[in-house]
Every structure is written in structure tokens, then in C-alpha cells.
Amino acid sequence: VADVYRKVHLRPFEDVARGGAFTAGESFSVTRLECPSVRQCTLGTLICFDREIPETVRCLRALGAQLVACPLATDTFPLGLVDAGKADNELVTRCRAAENEVVIAVVNH
């Protein structure tokens, strides 16, 4: 395990104080990985809703992130909003990447 990250920005239904199952993390961090083809890569991680807050990617970039990994668990797809959900997710990701000149890799469950 190279790093442990806890989602900083929770949606209201995720907050334990409001009956959810999670508590928010408090900070962002990056991990320096040895990558044979590029010598070294600095990886930052966001989880789902964190990506929608502009400051999160900006913080990771300021810490030196060259690549941001962002797993999602979005519920827009089962609601029949496949096209809208995919378009929104792609737009948000592209905006954050362009704003901060960083590569963002996203995967949805």
C-alpha cells in the first residue's frame, strides 16, 4: 500500500452526522511512484464527489501530482440518464484536467 486517502468532500447523504455511513477525510496527499518508463510519477487520488470541487485538483497539483486517479460510484446510469451522466462526468473531468494541466484517470464501478 503506497498511500491511504479518505474522501474529503462528502455528499449530504454520506455524512454520518446526517445518517450516512462515512466520515470525511481531512487532507490531500500525493504518492511518488517509481515508473520504469518515466522514472518517477507523482500520483494524487480523489474519490467521486471530490472531483466536482475545483479546489481539490488544484491542491493535488500544488502538491506535485502529475496524474490524478479518481474512482467513481455514480448512480446516474441506473436511472436511465446514461447519456446525460456520461456527458456530465466527462465534462467535469475534462474541466478539472484543463484547469490544472494534469492528467485525470476516472473509472466508474
CSV table of C-alpha atoms in Angstrom, one decimal:
chain,number,residue,atom,x,y,z
A,1,VAL,CA,0.0,0.0,0.0
A,2,ALA,CA,1.6,3.2,-1.2
A,3,ASP,CA,-0.9,5.7,0.3
A,4,VAL,CA,-4.3,5.9,2.0
A,5,TYR,CA,-6.8,8.6,1.1
A,6,ARG,CA,-10.2,9.3,2.6
A,7,LYS,CA,-12.7,11.3,0.6
A,8,VAL,CA,-12.7,14.9,1.8
A,9,HIS,CA,-16.0,16.2,0.3
A,10,LEU,CA,-19.0,14.1,1.2
A,11,ARG,CA,-22.4,14.5,-0.3
A,12,PRO,CA,-25.1,15.2,2.4
A,13,PHE,CA,-26.4,11.6,2.4
A,14,GLU,CA,-22.9,10.2,3.1
A,15,ASP,CA,-22.3,12.2,6.3
A,16,VAL,CA,-22.5,10.1,9.5
A,17,ALA,CA,-24.0,13.1,11.3
A,18,ARG,CA,-26.8,13.1,8.9
A,19,GLY,CA,-27.4,9.3,8.9
A,20,GLY,CA,-24.8,8.4,6.3
A,21,ALA,CA,-22.1,5.8,6.6
A,22,PHE,CA,-18.9,7.8,6.1
A,23,THR,CA,-16.9,10.5,7.8
A,24,ALA,CA,-14.8,12.9,5.7
A,25,GLY,CA,-11.1,12.8,5.4
A,26,GLU,CA,-9.1,16.0,6.3
A,27,SER,CA,-6.4,16.4,3.7
A,28,PHE,CA,-5.0,15.6,0.3
A,29,SER,CA,-1.7,13.9,-0.4
A,30,VAL,CA,0.4,12.6,-3.3
A,31,THR,CA,2.5,9.5,-3.6
A,32,ARG,CA,5.7,9.3,-5.6
A,33,LEU,CA,5.8,6.0,-7.6
A,34,GLU,CA,8.7,4.5,-9.4
A,35,CYS,CA,7.6,4.0,-13.0
A,36,PRO,CA,10.3,2.4,-15.3
A,37,SER,CA,9.2,4.2,-18.4
A,38,VAL,CA,9.2,7.7,-16.9
A,39,ARG,CA,11.5,7.2,-13.9
A,40,GLN,CA,9.1,8.7,-11.4
A,41,CYS,CA,5.4,9.6,-11.3
A,42,THR,CA,3.6,11.6,-8.7
A,43,LEU,CA,0.1,10.3,-8.1
A,44,GLY,CA,-2.8,12.0,-6.4
A,45,THR,CA,-6.2,10.4,-5.6
A,46,LEU,CA,-9.7,11.8,-5.4
A,47,ILE,CA,-12.9,9.9,-4.8
A,48,CYS,CA,-16.1,10.6,-6.6
A,49,PHE,CA,-17.6,13.9,-5.5
A,50,ASP,CA,-14.2,15.3,-4.6
A,51,ARG,CA,-13.6,15.7,-8.3
A,52,GLU,CA,-16.5,18.2,-8.6
A,53,ILE,CA,-14.9,20.7,-6.3
A,54,PRO,CA,-12.3,22.7,-8.2
A,55,GLU,CA,-10.0,23.2,-5.3
A,56,THR,CA,-9.4,19.5,-4.8
A,57,VAL,CA,-7.4,19.0,-8.1
A,58,ARG,CA,-5.7,22.4,-7.5
A,59,CYS,CA,-4.5,21.2,-4.1
A,60,LEU,CA,-3.1,17.9,-5.6
A,61,ARG,CA,-1.4,19.8,-8.4
A,62,ALA,CA,0.2,22.2,-5.9
A,63,LEU,CA,1.5,19.1,-4.1
A,64,GLY,CA,3.1,18.0,-7.3
A,65,ALA,CA,0.6,15.5,-8.8
A,66,GLN,CA,1.3,14.6,-12.4
A,67,LEU,CA,-1.6,12.0,-12.5
A,68,VAL,CA,-4.8,12.0,-10.6
A,69,ALA,CA,-6.7,8.8,-10.1
A,70,CYS,CA,-10.4,9.2,-9.4
A,71,PRO,CA,-12.7,6.2,-8.8
A,72,LEU,CA,-16.5,7.0,-9.0
A,73,ALA,CA,-19.6,5.2,-7.8
A,74,THR,CA,-22.2,7.3,-9.7
A,75,ASP,CA,-25.8,6.4,-9.6
A,76,THR,CA,-26.9,8.3,-12.8
A,77,PHE,CA,-26.6,5.3,-15.0
A,78,PRO,CA,-29.3,3.1,-13.5
A,79,LEU,CA,-31.7,6.0,-13.5
A,80,GLY,CA,-31.9,5.9,-17.3
A,81,LEU,CA,-29.6,9.0,-17.5
A,82,VAL,CA,-26.8,7.2,-19.2
A,83,ASP,CA,-26.1,9.8,-21.9
A,84,ALA,CA,-26.5,12.8,-19.5
A,85,GLY,CA,-24.5,11.1,-16.7
A,86,LYS,CA,-21.6,10.2,-19.0
A,87,ALA,CA,-21.6,13.7,-20.6
A,88,ASP,CA,-21.6,15.4,-17.2
A,89,ASN,CA,-18.8,13.1,-15.8
A,90,GLU,CA,-16.7,13.7,-18.9
A,91,LEU,CA,-17.2,17.4,-18.8
A,92,VAL,CA,-16.3,17.8,-15.2
A,93,THR,CA,-13.2,15.6,-15.7
A,94,ARG,CA,-12.0,17.5,-18.7
A,95,CYS,CA,-12.6,20.8,-17.0
A,96,ARG,CA,-10.5,19.8,-13.9
A,97,ALA,CA,-7.7,18.4,-16.1
A,98,ALA,CA,-7.6,21.6,-18.2
A,99,GLU,CA,-7.8,24.0,-15.3
A,100,ASN,CA,-4.8,22.3,-13.6
A,101,GLU,CA,-2.8,20.9,-16.6
A,102,VAL,CA,-2.9,17.4,-15.1
A,103,VAL,CA,-4.0,14.0,-16.4
A,104,ILE,CA,-7.0,12.6,-14.6
A,105,ALA,CA,-7.9,8.9,-14.9
A,106,VAL,CA,-11.5,8.1,-13.9
A,107,VAL,CA,-13.2,4.7,-13.5
A,108,ASN,CA,-16.9,4.1,-12.5
A,109,HIS,CA,-18.0,0.9,-10.8
